[in-house]
Amino acid sequence: MYPPKFDYYRANSIDEAFALMGQLGDAKLLAGGHSLIPALKLRLAAPSALIDIGRIGELKGISRNGSTATIGALTTHATVAAASDLPAALTEAAGWIGDPQVRNRGTVGGNIAHADPASDLPTVLTALGATMNMRGLNGARSVSADDFFIDLFMTALGEDEILTSVDVPVDGAGTAYAKLFNPASRYAIVGVAAKVSVSGGQCTSARVALGGLTPSAVRAPSVEAALVGKALTADNIAAAAAQVGGDLDDVMGDIHASEEYRRAMAPIYVQRAVSKAAERAG
Amino acid sequence: MQSITLTVNGKSYTRDVEPRMLLVDFIRNALGLTGTNIACDTSQCGACTIHMDGMAVKSCTVLAVQADGADITTIEGLATNGHLHPMQQAFWDQHGLQCGYCTPGMIMAAAKLVENNPGITEAEIRHGLEGNLCRCTGYQNIVKAVAQAAAAGS
Ligand SMILES: Cc1cc2nc3c(=O)[nH]c(=O)nc-3n(C[C@H](O)[C@H](O)[C@H](O)COP(=O)(O)OP(=O)(O)OC[C@H]3O[C@@H](n4cnc5c(N)ncnc54)[C@H](O)[C@@H]3O)c2cc1C
Ligand code: FES
Ligand code: FES
C-alpha cells in the first residue's frame, strides 16, 4: 500500500518546525509515524506535506525536578517502559502498547496528540493528573490532562501548536493500569488507570480514569467518591467499581467489542486497577 | 524526489526516493534485498521487521526518508563469514518454521529480544514476540528456537 503523495521536510529544531509550519499550508507533523503512516496508507489522511520532527533532540528524554517528571514529546514508549522512576501505571501501560517494534518507534507526544480512544496513555495521564506542555507561534501554554482530551481524536492542541512535553507528578501514591487487550492490535478495548493514596488505613484521595470505552479518556467521579474515606478492602473496591456505570454516558461499540460487552467489562477492570494501586500504596 | 544515504548490512547506499516510499519497498525494490517480507502491510504482523540503529522496527511503517542516515541490518546481514547467526541456527535446529514467510521478521525480532538476556523465560519470549504473527507453526518450535539461541548467548 502506498500513501498518497506528499512533500517531506525535516525539522532539526522546534524553531525550524514552526518556520516550516508557517510556510506550508496543509502540513502534518510526523513523530514516530506509528499512527500517521498507517492512516496515510489507508488514505484516511492526505496532507500535502509532512514535517518530520522525529529527530529534534530537545523533545526527547525524561528529566526530573523535585516531584515532577517531565517526559519529552518524542520519548518512545520503549524508553518510558524502561524508566525506573516514573509511576508504575505509566511504565506498565507503556510496556503493554502494541509490541516491541511499535514501542521502539511510537512516541508519547504522538500518542496523546493523536488521541485514539483505544490508546493507553490518555487514560493513564488523566489518572495521574499530568499536565501537557505545548508551544505555538504565540508562546507556550500548559493544559491539564483533564481538559486536554476533548473528543474522538480531538484534543486541546491547536493546529499551529507542537506538544513539547508532559509533566507527571511522582508523589508516592499507588498507581496501576489494567487493560483488556484487543487480541490482534493490542490496543485497549477497556483500559482503566488508578491512582490512590492511603493514610491510617483509609483512602485519602483517588483518581480513576477510563479509556477504550468512551470517545475520549474520562475520569470516573462516582468511583472516586465511593473510594475516598474507605478502607481499600476487596469488598469496598468492588462496591466502588460497581458505580462505574454512572460515569459512562456514551460507550462505544464496534467490530472489536459491543457496547454491552464494554459496559460489562468496565467494573472488572476498575476493580483490578484500583486493587493493584491500593497494594502499591502500601 | 529526495536524496537519502543510509547503511544497509554494512554497505552505504545513496538513492533518490519519493517521500512516500516505505522503507520496506526501498529495501526490496531499490536494493533488491528481498529477504525482508511484506505480509499484512498494516503494521501488525512483523514480517517486515529489520534492525534500524540497533532496534527492531517494522519497515512497512517507516518511510525511507525517515531512515536517511540510519544504520540498517536486514536478514541478509545477520550471518557473518558464512556462519549463520545463532538465532538462524536455532530456527534451523528446532524447525521453527513451516512455510517460512514470517521467518525473516521473526528472526530479526527474536535476535533483539534475547540480546543480553540469556535467562529469558518462555513467558517473556511469547510476550516479546507479540508483534510477529505466524500462520503455520503454532509458535511452539519458534519459542523453543528463541530459548535455544538465548541460552547460546546470541
Ligand atoms: C500495530 C500497532 C499497535 C498499537 N498498539 C497500541 C496500543 O496498544 N496502545 C496505544 O496507546 N497505542 C498503540 N499504537 C499506537 C502507537 O502508540 C503510536 O505510536 C502512537 O499512537 C502515535 O505516536 P507516533 O509517535 O507514532 O505519532 P505519529 O504517527 O507520528 O503522529 C500521530 C499524530 O500526532 C501528531 N503529532 C505527533 N507528535 C506531535 C507533537 N509533538 N505535537 C503535536 N502533534 C503531534 C501527528 O501530526 C499525527 O497527527 C499502536 C500502533 C500500531 C501500529
Ligand atoms: S508487513 Fe509490516 S507489519 Fe506486516
Ligand atoms: S512459517 Fe508460515 S507464517 Fe510462519
Short mmCIF file of C-alpha atoms and ligand atoms in Angstrom, two decimals:
data_model
loop_
_atom_site.label_atom_id
_atom_site.label_comp_id
_atom_site.label_asym_id
_atom_site.label_seq_id
_atom_site.Cartn_x
_atom_site.Cartn_y
_atom_site.Cartn_z
CA MET A 1 0.00 0.00 0.00
CA TYR A 2 1.32 3.41 -0.91
CA PRO A 3 0.48 6.55 0.98
CA PRO A 4 -0.82 9.43 -1.15
CA LYS A 5 1.85 11.82 -2.47
CA PHE A 6 3.21 14.44 -0.09
CA ASP A 7 6.24 16.67 0.24
CA TYR A 8 8.64 15.87 3.05
CA TYR A 9 10.58 18.29 5.24
CA ARG A 10 12.77 17.50 8.20
CA ALA A 11 12.89 19.96 11.10
CA ASN A 12 16.05 19.82 13.20
CA SER A 13 14.75 22.13 15.94
CA ILE A 14 11.42 23.36 17.29
CA ASP A 15 12.06 26.75 15.67
CA GLU A 16 12.65 25.12 12.31
CA ALA A 17 9.40 23.19 12.72
CA PHE A 18 7.49 26.42 13.37
CA ALA A 19 9.14 28.10 10.37
CA LEU A 20 8.02 25.18 8.17
CA MET A 21 4.52 25.19 9.67
CA GLY A 22 4.19 28.90 8.87
CA GLN A 23 5.39 28.36 5.33
CA LEU A 24 3.42 25.23 4.41
CA GLY A 25 -0.36 25.24 4.41
CA ASP A 26 -1.84 21.85 4.94
CA ALA A 27 1.10 20.08 6.60
CA LYS A 28 1.13 17.44 9.33
CA LEU A 29 3.79 16.76 11.93
CA LEU A 30 5.44 13.33 11.76
CA ALA A 31 6.85 11.91 15.01
CA GLY A 32 7.19 8.09 15.24
CA GLY A 33 4.74 7.63 12.39
CA HIS A 34 3.00 4.67 14.01
CA SER A 35 -0.44 6.23 13.86
CA LEU A 36 0.11 8.59 10.94
CA ILE A 37 1.75 6.22 8.43
CA PRO A 38 -0.98 3.55 8.81
CA ALA A 39 -3.57 6.33 8.40
CA LEU A 40 -1.80 7.60 5.25
CA LYS A 41 -1.67 4.09 3.80
CA LEU A 42 -5.39 3.67 4.35
CA ARG A 43 -5.86 7.14 2.84
CA LEU A 44 -7.59 8.31 6.00
CA ALA A 45 -5.27 11.31 5.89
CA ALA A 46 -3.82 13.08 2.86
CA PRO A 47 -1.78 16.10 3.94
CA SER A 48 0.14 17.94 1.20
CA ALA A 49 3.31 17.87 3.31
CA LEU A 50 4.85 16.15 6.31
CA ILE A 51 7.17 17.94 8.71
CA ASP A 52 9.35 15.29 10.33
CA ILE A 53 10.08 16.32 13.92
CA GLY A 54 11.38 12.85 14.79
CA ARG A 55 14.99 13.90 15.26
CA ILE A 56 14.56 17.03 17.38
CA GLY A 57 16.81 16.23 20.33
CA GLU A 58 15.32 18.88 22.63
CA LEU A 59 11.98 16.98 22.53
CA LYS A 60 13.48 13.68 23.70
CA GLY A 61 14.14 12.19 27.11
CA ILE A 62 12.91 12.20 30.70
CA SER A 63 14.06 14.66 33.35
CA ARG A 64 13.18 15.08 36.99
CA ASN A 65 12.63 18.23 39.02
CA GLY A 66 11.56 17.53 42.61
CA SER A 67 8.32 15.58 42.49
CA THR A 68 7.68 16.24 38.79
CA ALA A 69 8.95 14.07 35.96
CA THR A 70 8.99 15.78 32.56
CA ILE A 71 8.75 13.49 29.55
CA GLY A 72 9.74 14.98 26.19
CA ALA A 73 7.11 14.54 23.49
CA LEU A 74 9.43 12.45 21.31
CA THR A 75 10.33 9.98 24.05
CA THR A 76 9.48 6.49 22.80
CA HIS A 77 7.17 4.07 24.57
CA ALA A 78 10.17 1.73 24.98
CA THR A 79 12.09 4.41 26.88
CA VAL A 80 9.14 5.12 29.17
CA ALA A 81 8.58 1.40 29.80
CA ALA A 82 12.22 1.00 30.86
CA ALA A 83 12.31 4.10 33.10
CA SER A 84 12.84 3.31 36.78
CA ASP A 85 11.45 6.41 38.47
CA LEU A 86 8.07 7.00 36.82
CA PRO A 87 4.70 5.98 38.34
CA ALA A 88 4.06 2.25 37.87
CA ALA A 89 0.81 2.87 35.95
CA LEU A 90 2.74 4.71 33.26
CA THR A 91 5.62 2.28 32.86
CA GLU A 92 3.30 -0.73 32.75
CA ALA A 93 0.94 0.92 30.26
CA ALA A 94 3.87 1.93 28.02
CA GLY A 95 5.22 -1.63 28.18
CA TRP A 96 1.86 -3.01 27.01
CA ILE A 97 1.49 -0.72 23.99
CA GLY A 98 1.37 -2.78 20.80
CA ASP A 99 4.58 -4.81 20.67
CA PRO A 100 8.33 -4.16 20.95
CA GLN A 101 8.66 -2.88 17.38
CA VAL A 102 5.79 -0.41 17.89
CA ARG A 103 7.26 0.73 21.22
CA ASN A 104 10.64 1.37 19.56
CA ARG A 105 9.11 3.92 17.16
CA GLY A 106 5.92 5.28 18.75
CA THR A 107 6.23 8.38 20.93
CA VAL A 108 4.40 9.70 23.98
CA GLY A 109 3.62 13.00 22.22
CA GLY A 110 2.27 11.31 19.10
CA ASN A 111 0.11 9.01 21.17
CA ILE A 112 -1.61 11.78 23.08
CA ALA A 113 -1.77 14.27 20.18
CA HIS A 114 -3.47 11.58 18.10
CA ALA A 115 -5.88 10.75 20.99
CA ASP A 116 -7.16 7.45 19.64
CA PRO A 117 -9.96 6.36 22.00
CA ALA A 118 -8.28 2.92 22.24
CA SER A 119 -4.91 4.39 23.27
CA ASP A 120 -3.45 3.77 26.69
CA LEU A 121 -1.56 6.93 27.56
CA PRO A 122 -4.51 9.39 27.59
CA THR A 123 -6.17 7.21 30.24
CA VAL A 124 -3.04 6.86 32.37
CA LEU A 125 -2.04 10.53 32.14
CA THR A 126 -5.57 11.56 33.13
CA ALA A 127 -5.48 9.36 36.24
CA LEU A 128 -2.01 10.61 37.15
CA GLY A 129 -3.07 14.26 36.93
CA ALA A 130 -0.47 15.03 34.25
CA THR A 131 -0.02 18.38 32.50
CA MET A 132 0.58 18.75 28.76
CA ASN A 133 3.03 21.45 27.71
CA MET A 134 2.74 22.91 24.22
CA ARG A 135 4.26 25.66 22.17
CA GLY A 136 2.72 27.75 19.43
CA LEU A 137 3.83 30.74 17.42
CA ASN A 138 2.32 32.90 20.16
CA GLY A 139 4.18 31.27 23.00
CA ALA A 140 3.89 28.35 25.38
CA ARG A 141 0.95 27.12 27.44
CA SER A 142 0.04 24.15 29.61
CA VAL A 143 -3.23 22.24 29.88
CA SER A 144 -4.15 19.62 32.48
CA ALA A 145 -4.93 16.14 31.18
CA ASP A 146 -8.49 16.58 32.49
CA ASP A 147 -9.00 19.41 29.99
CA PHE A 148 -6.75 18.13 27.20
CA PHE A 149 -8.72 15.18 25.82
CA ILE A 150 -11.89 16.60 24.32
CA ASP A 151 -13.45 14.03 21.99
CA LEU A 152 -12.69 11.31 19.46
CA PHE A 153 -9.21 12.16 18.05
CA MET A 154 -9.69 15.67 19.39
CA THR A 155 -7.51 17.47 21.93
CA ALA A 156 -6.88 20.99 23.20
CA LEU A 157 -3.80 21.15 20.95
CA GLY A 158 -4.19 23.88 18.30
CA GLU A 159 -3.40 23.32 14.60
CA ASP A 160 -0.35 25.55 14.90
CA GLU A 161 0.94 24.12 18.17
CA ILE A 162 3.53 21.47 18.98
CA LEU A 163 3.22 19.34 22.07
CA THR A 164 6.65 19.63 23.67
CA SER A 165 6.44 17.61 26.90
CA VAL A 166 4.27 16.10 29.60
CA ASP A 167 4.70 16.75 33.33
CA VAL A 168 3.86 13.79 35.53
CA PRO A 169 3.60 14.10 39.32
CA VAL A 170 5.73 11.50 41.11
CA ASP A 171 4.38 11.66 44.63
CA GLY A 172 4.46 8.20 46.14
CA ALA A 173 0.76 7.42 45.61
CA GLY A 174 -0.08 3.88 44.46
CA THR A 175 -0.80 3.71 40.73
CA ALA A 176 -1.77 0.92 38.34
CA TYR A 177 -3.15 0.28 34.87
CA ALA A 178 -5.44 -2.62 33.91
CA LYS A 179 -6.14 -3.37 30.28
CA LEU A 180 -8.40 -5.62 28.26
CA PHE A 181 -6.31 -6.11 25.12
CA ASN A 182 -7.58 -6.27 21.60
CA PRO A 183 -6.05 -9.64 20.74
CA ALA A 184 -4.82 -8.51 17.31
CA SER A 185 -3.57 -4.94 17.64
CA ARG A 186 -3.04 -4.92 21.44
CA TYR A 187 -4.91 -1.60 21.68
CA ALA A 188 -7.24 -1.24 24.69
CA ILE A 189 -10.82 -2.46 24.43
CA VAL A 190 -11.11 -1.28 28.03
CA GLY A 191 -8.29 0.46 29.90
CA VAL A 192 -8.50 1.70 33.47
CA ALA A 193 -5.85 3.66 35.35
CA ALA A 194 -5.99 4.35 39.07
CA LYS A 195 -4.03 6.48 41.50
CA VAL A 196 -4.78 6.19 45.23
CA SER A 197 -3.26 7.48 48.45
CA VAL A 198 -3.81 5.72 51.75
CA SER A 199 -3.29 7.04 55.26
CA GLY A 200 -4.28 5.47 58.57
CA GLY A 201 -5.85 2.55 56.70
CA GLN A 202 -8.18 4.80 54.71
CA CYS A 203 -8.15 6.05 51.15
CA THR A 204 -7.43 9.79 51.29
CA SER A 205 -7.52 10.53 47.57
CA ALA A 206 -8.42 8.64 44.42
CA ARG A 207 -8.19 9.40 40.72
CA VAL A 208 -9.60 6.82 38.34
CA ALA A 209 -9.67 7.24 34.55
CA LEU A 210 -11.39 5.17 31.88
CA GLY A 211 -10.26 4.54 28.30
CA GLY A 212 -11.42 2.45 25.35
CA LEU A 213 -15.00 2.91 26.48
CA THR A 214 -15.90 6.46 25.54
CA PRO A 215 -14.78 8.72 22.64
CA SER A 216 -12.03 10.17 24.83
CA ALA A 217 -10.44 9.28 28.16
CA VAL A 218 -12.60 10.40 31.11
CA ARG A 219 -12.43 10.49 34.89
CA ALA A 220 -14.76 8.25 36.93
CA PRO A 221 -16.03 10.64 39.64
CA SER A 222 -18.62 8.21 41.05
CA VAL A 223 -15.97 5.55 41.59
CA GLU A 224 -13.53 8.08 43.06
CA ALA A 225 -16.16 9.39 45.52
CA ALA A 226 -17.01 5.84 46.60
CA LEU A 227 -13.35 5.10 47.39
CA VAL A 228 -12.35 8.17 49.38
CA GLY A 229 -12.75 7.77 53.14
CA LYS A 230 -12.98 3.97 52.93
CA ALA A 231 -10.52 1.23 53.77
CA LEU A 232 -9.40 -0.24 50.44
CA THR A 233 -10.68 -3.76 51.16
CA ALA A 234 -11.71 -6.09 48.35
CA ASP A 235 -15.39 -5.52 49.19
CA ASN A 236 -15.13 -1.74 49.27
CA ILE A 237 -13.21 -1.69 46.00
CA ALA A 238 -15.80 -3.96 44.35
CA ALA A 239 -18.63 -1.73 45.62
CA ALA A 240 -16.91 1.39 44.27
CA ALA A 241 -16.17 -0.30 40.92
CA ALA A 242 -19.86 -1.18 40.58
CA GLN A 243 -20.57 2.58 40.43
CA VAL A 244 -18.70 2.98 37.13
CA GLY A 245 -21.87 2.77 35.01
CA GLY A 246 -22.80 6.20 36.35
CA ASP A 247 -19.61 7.66 34.86
CA LEU A 248 -20.20 6.27 31.38
CA ASP A 249 -22.57 8.19 29.10
CA ASP A 250 -21.55 7.44 25.62
CA VAL A 251 -20.00 3.95 25.41
CA MET A 252 -18.67 2.89 22.02
CA GLY A 253 -19.50 -0.33 20.23
CA ASP A 254 -17.57 -1.52 17.17
CA ILE A 255 -16.41 -4.68 15.39
CA HIS A 256 -13.98 -5.39 18.24
CA ALA A 257 -16.48 -5.24 21.13
CA SER A 258 -20.12 -4.28 21.56
CA GLU A 259 -21.29 -1.51 23.86
CA GLU A 260 -22.84 -4.12 26.19
CA TYR A 261 -19.60 -6.06 26.43
CA ARG A 262 -17.55 -2.95 27.15
CA ARG A 263 -20.05 -1.88 29.85
CA ALA A 264 -19.87 -5.34 31.42
CA MET A 265 -16.06 -5.32 31.45
CA ALA A 266 -15.70 -1.79 32.86
CA PRO A 267 -16.27 -2.59 36.58
CA ILE A 268 -13.96 -5.62 36.39
CA TYR A 269 -11.06 -3.57 35.08
CA VAL A 270 -11.79 -0.74 37.53
CA GLN A 271 -11.57 -3.29 40.31
CA ARG A 272 -8.28 -4.70 39.00
CA ALA A 273 -6.66 -1.29 38.57
CA VAL A 274 -7.77 0.04 41.97
CA SER A 275 -6.78 -3.18 43.80
CA LYS A 276 -3.29 -3.12 42.33
CA ALA A 277 -2.91 0.61 43.00
CA ALA A 278 -4.04 0.03 46.60
CA GLU A 279 -1.42 -2.70 47.07
CA ARG A 280 1.24 -0.36 45.74
CA ALA A 281 0.08 2.45 48.03
CA GLY A 282 1.25 0.13 50.82
CA MET B 1 12.41 13.18 -5.09
CA GLN B 2 14.61 13.29 -2.03
CA SER B 3 18.18 12.04 -1.78
CA ILE B 4 18.90 9.69 1.11
CA THR B 5 22.09 8.00 2.25
CA LEU B 6 21.96 5.03 4.57
CA THR B 7 23.97 1.98 5.53
CA VAL B 8 22.42 -1.41 4.92
CA ASN B 9 24.25 -4.54 6.07
CA GLY B 10 27.48 -2.57 6.34
CA LYS B 11 27.31 -1.02 2.86
CA SER B 12 26.48 2.63 2.20
CA TYR B 13 23.85 3.50 -0.40
CA THR B 14 22.72 6.87 -1.76
CA ARG B 15 19.46 6.92 -3.71
CA ASP B 16 16.73 9.34 -4.79
CA VAL B 17 13.35 8.30 -3.40
CA GLU B 18 9.81 9.59 -3.44
CA PRO B 19 8.93 10.82 0.08
CA ARG B 20 6.04 8.37 0.24
CA MET B 21 8.22 5.31 -0.42
CA LEU B 22 8.11 2.89 2.51
CA LEU B 23 11.41 1.64 3.88
CA VAL B 24 10.42 -1.97 3.16
CA ASP B 25 9.85 -1.13 -0.52
CA PHE B 26 13.18 0.68 -0.62
CA ILE B 27 14.95 -2.38 0.82
CA ARG B 28 13.18 -4.83 -1.51
CA ASN B 29 12.83 -2.86 -4.73
CA ALA B 30 15.61 -0.26 -4.73
CA LEU B 31 18.25 -2.50 -3.12
CA GLY B 32 16.94 -5.90 -4.27
CA LEU B 33 17.15 -7.36 -0.74
CA THR B 34 14.01 -9.46 -0.87
CA GLY B 35 14.61 -11.41 2.35
CA THR B 36 12.52 -8.82 4.21
CA ASN B 37 8.89 -9.75 3.54
CA ILE B 38 5.67 -7.79 3.32
CA ALA B 39 2.65 -9.67 4.63
CA CYS B 40 -0.08 -7.63 6.32
CA ASP B 41 1.21 -4.20 5.24
CA THR B 42 -0.83 -2.79 8.15
CA SER B 43 1.82 -2.74 10.92
CA GLN B 44 0.50 -5.85 12.66
CA CYS B 45 2.40 -8.96 11.55
CA GLY B 46 6.11 -8.16 11.86
CA ALA B 47 7.13 -9.97 8.64
CA CYS B 48 8.92 -6.77 7.60
CA THR B 49 10.99 -6.44 10.83
CA ILE B 50 14.54 -5.14 10.38
CA HIS B 51 17.06 -3.50 12.72
CA MET B 52 17.31 0.27 12.43
CA ASP B 53 20.02 1.90 14.55
CA GLY B 54 20.10 -1.21 16.72
CA MET B 55 16.35 -1.53 17.27
CA ALA B 56 13.79 -3.92 15.81
CA VAL B 57 11.26 -1.94 13.75
CA LYS B 58 8.52 -2.72 11.24
CA SER B 59 9.88 -1.40 7.95
CA CYS B 60 6.38 -1.18 6.40
CA THR B 61 5.65 1.58 8.93
CA VAL B 62 8.75 3.69 8.37
CA LEU B 63 9.27 5.98 5.38
CA ALA B 64 12.55 5.56 3.52
CA VAL B 65 13.20 9.28 4.05
CA GLN B 66 12.92 8.77 7.83
CA ALA B 67 15.80 6.28 7.56
CA ASP B 68 18.16 8.82 5.98
CA GLY B 69 21.46 8.44 7.86
CA ALA B 70 20.37 5.26 9.61
CA ASP B 71 22.30 2.04 10.06
CA ILE B 72 20.14 -0.87 8.95
CA THR B 73 20.52 -4.63 9.19
CA THR B 74 18.24 -6.97 7.27
CA ILE B 75 18.03 -10.76 7.44
CA GLU B 76 20.69 -10.92 4.70
CA GLY B 77 23.12 -9.14 7.00
CA LEU B 78 22.75 -11.37 10.02
CA ALA B 79 25.13 -14.21 9.11
CA THR B 80 28.85 -13.48 9.45
CA ASN B 81 31.58 -15.02 7.30
CA GLY B 82 29.29 -17.76 6.09
CA HIS B 83 28.21 -18.72 9.62
CA LEU B 84 24.55 -18.50 10.49
CA HIS B 85 23.65 -16.16 13.35
CA PRO B 86 22.81 -18.23 16.48
CA MET B 87 19.14 -17.27 16.04
CA GLN B 88 19.13 -18.54 12.45
CA GLN B 89 20.86 -21.74 13.54
CA ALA B 90 18.32 -22.22 16.34
CA PHE B 91 15.35 -21.85 13.94
CA TRP B 92 17.05 -24.50 11.77
CA ASP B 93 17.78 -26.85 14.70
CA GLN B 94 14.32 -26.54 16.29
CA HIS B 95 12.44 -26.44 12.99
CA GLY B 96 10.98 -23.07 13.95
CA LEU B 97 9.24 -22.60 10.60
CA GLN B 98 6.97 -24.21 8.06
CA CYS B 99 6.25 -22.01 5.03
CA GLY B 100 8.97 -19.59 6.12
CA TYR B 101 7.12 -16.40 5.25
CA CYS B 102 7.18 -14.97 8.78
CA THR B 103 10.68 -16.28 9.47
CA PRO B 104 12.94 -13.36 8.48
CA GLY B 105 10.89 -10.95 10.60
CA MET B 106 10.59 -13.47 13.42
CA ILE B 107 14.37 -13.97 13.49
CA MET B 108 15.10 -10.23 13.38
CA ALA B 109 12.67 -9.52 16.24
CA ALA B 110 13.88 -12.51 18.27
CA ALA B 111 17.55 -11.60 17.83
CA LYS B 112 16.90 -8.25 19.55
CA LEU B 113 14.65 -9.79 22.16
CA VAL B 114 17.32 -12.12 23.57
CA GLU B 115 20.23 -9.71 23.30
CA ASN B 116 21.85 -9.58 26.74
CA ASN B 117 19.10 -11.79 28.16
CA PRO B 118 20.34 -15.41 28.25
CA GLY B 119 17.86 -16.35 31.00
CA ILE B 120 14.75 -15.09 29.19
CA THR B 121 11.65 -17.06 30.26
CA GLU B 122 9.13 -18.69 27.98
CA ALA B 123 6.50 -16.13 29.01
CA GLU B 124 8.89 -13.28 28.18
CA ILE B 125 9.60 -14.82 24.77
CA ARG B 126 5.89 -15.07 23.99
CA HIS B 127 5.21 -11.50 25.18
CA GLY B 128 8.27 -10.22 23.29
CA LEU B 129 7.11 -11.75 20.00
CA GLU B 130 3.62 -10.26 20.15
CA GLY B 131 4.45 -8.14 17.12
CA ASN B 132 5.19 -11.17 14.94
CA LEU B 133 2.45 -13.40 13.60
CA CYS B 134 2.96 -16.91 12.23
CA ARG B 135 0.08 -18.60 10.42
CA CYS B 136 1.72 -22.05 10.23
CA THR B 137 3.69 -23.30 13.20
CA GLY B 138 1.52 -22.67 16.24
CA TYR B 139 4.61 -20.97 17.70
CA GLN B 140 5.84 -23.92 19.80
CA ASN B 141 9.02 -24.51 17.83
CA ILE B 142 9.59 -20.80 17.41
CA VAL B 143 9.60 -20.38 21.18
CA LYS B 144 11.97 -23.36 21.55
CA ALA B 145 14.29 -21.88 18.93
CA VAL B 146 14.39 -18.49 20.63
CA ALA B 147 15.14 -20.14 24.00
CA GLN B 148 17.98 -22.14 22.41
CA ALA B 149 19.53 -19.03 20.84
CA ALA B 150 19.17 -17.07 24.09
CA ALA B 151 20.98 -19.78 26.02
CA ALA B 152 23.69 -19.81 23.33
CA GLY B 153 24.18 -16.11 24.13
CA SER B 154 23.16 -14.77 20.74
C1 LIG C 1 0.35 -2.33 15.45
C2 LIG C 1 0.15 -1.15 16.37
C3 LIG C 1 -0.31 -1.36 17.66
C4 LIG C 1 -0.52 -0.29 18.53
N1 LIG C 1 -0.98 -0.56 19.78
C5 LIG C 1 -1.19 0.46 20.64
C6 LIG C 1 -1.66 0.22 21.96
O1 LIG C 1 -1.85 -0.92 22.39
N2 LIG C 1 -1.86 1.30 22.76
C7 LIG C 1 -1.63 2.58 22.36
O2 LIG C 1 -1.83 3.50 23.14
N3 LIG C 1 -1.17 2.84 21.11
C8 LIG C 1 -0.95 1.82 20.24
N4 LIG C 1 -0.47 2.09 18.99
C9 LIG C 1 -0.24 3.48 18.58
C10 LIG C 1 1.18 3.91 18.92
O3 LIG C 1 1.29 4.13 20.31
C11 LIG C 1 1.55 5.19 18.15
O4 LIG C 1 2.92 5.24 18.13
C12 LIG C 1 1.05 6.48 18.74
O5 LIG C 1 -0.34 6.50 18.88
C13 LIG C 1 1.43 7.65 17.85
O6 LIG C 1 2.72 8.09 18.13
P1 LIG C 1 3.72 8.40 16.96
O7 LIG C 1 4.93 8.99 17.56
O8 LIG C 1 3.90 7.18 16.16
O9 LIG C 1 2.93 9.56 16.17
P2 LIG C 1 2.69 9.85 14.64
O10 LIG C 1 2.01 8.71 13.99
O11 LIG C 1 3.92 10.37 14.02
O12 LIG C 1 1.67 11.06 14.78
C14 LIG C 1 0.33 10.86 15.21
C15 LIG C 1 -0.41 12.21 15.17
O13 LIG C 1 0.03 13.08 16.19
C16 LIG C 1 0.57 14.28 15.66
N5 LIG C 1 1.75 14.59 16.46
C17 LIG C 1 2.79 13.73 16.72
N6 LIG C 1 3.67 14.31 17.57
C18 LIG C 1 3.19 15.55 17.84
C19 LIG C 1 3.65 16.62 18.67
N7 LIG C 1 4.78 16.53 19.39
N8 LIG C 1 2.90 17.76 18.72
C20 LIG C 1 1.74 17.86 18.00
N9 LIG C 1 1.26 16.88 17.21
C21 LIG C 1 1.96 15.74 17.14
C22 LIG C 1 0.85 13.98 14.21
O14 LIG C 1 0.77 15.14 13.41
C23 LIG C 1 -0.21 12.98 13.86
O15 LIG C 1 -1.42 13.62 13.55
C24 LIG C 1 -0.25 1.04 18.10
C25 LIG C 1 0.24 1.26 16.80
C26 LIG C 1 0.45 0.19 15.94
C27 LIG C 1 0.97 0.46 14.57
S1 FES C 2 4.14 -6.21 6.71
FE1 FES C 2 4.92 -4.83 8.19
S2 FES C 2 3.93 -5.44 9.97
FE2 FES C 2 3.03 -6.77 8.50
S1 FES C 3 6.09 -20.39 9.00
FE1 FES C 3 4.43 -19.85 7.73
S2 FES C 3 3.80 -17.97 8.59
FE2 FES C 3 5.25 -18.65 9.98
#
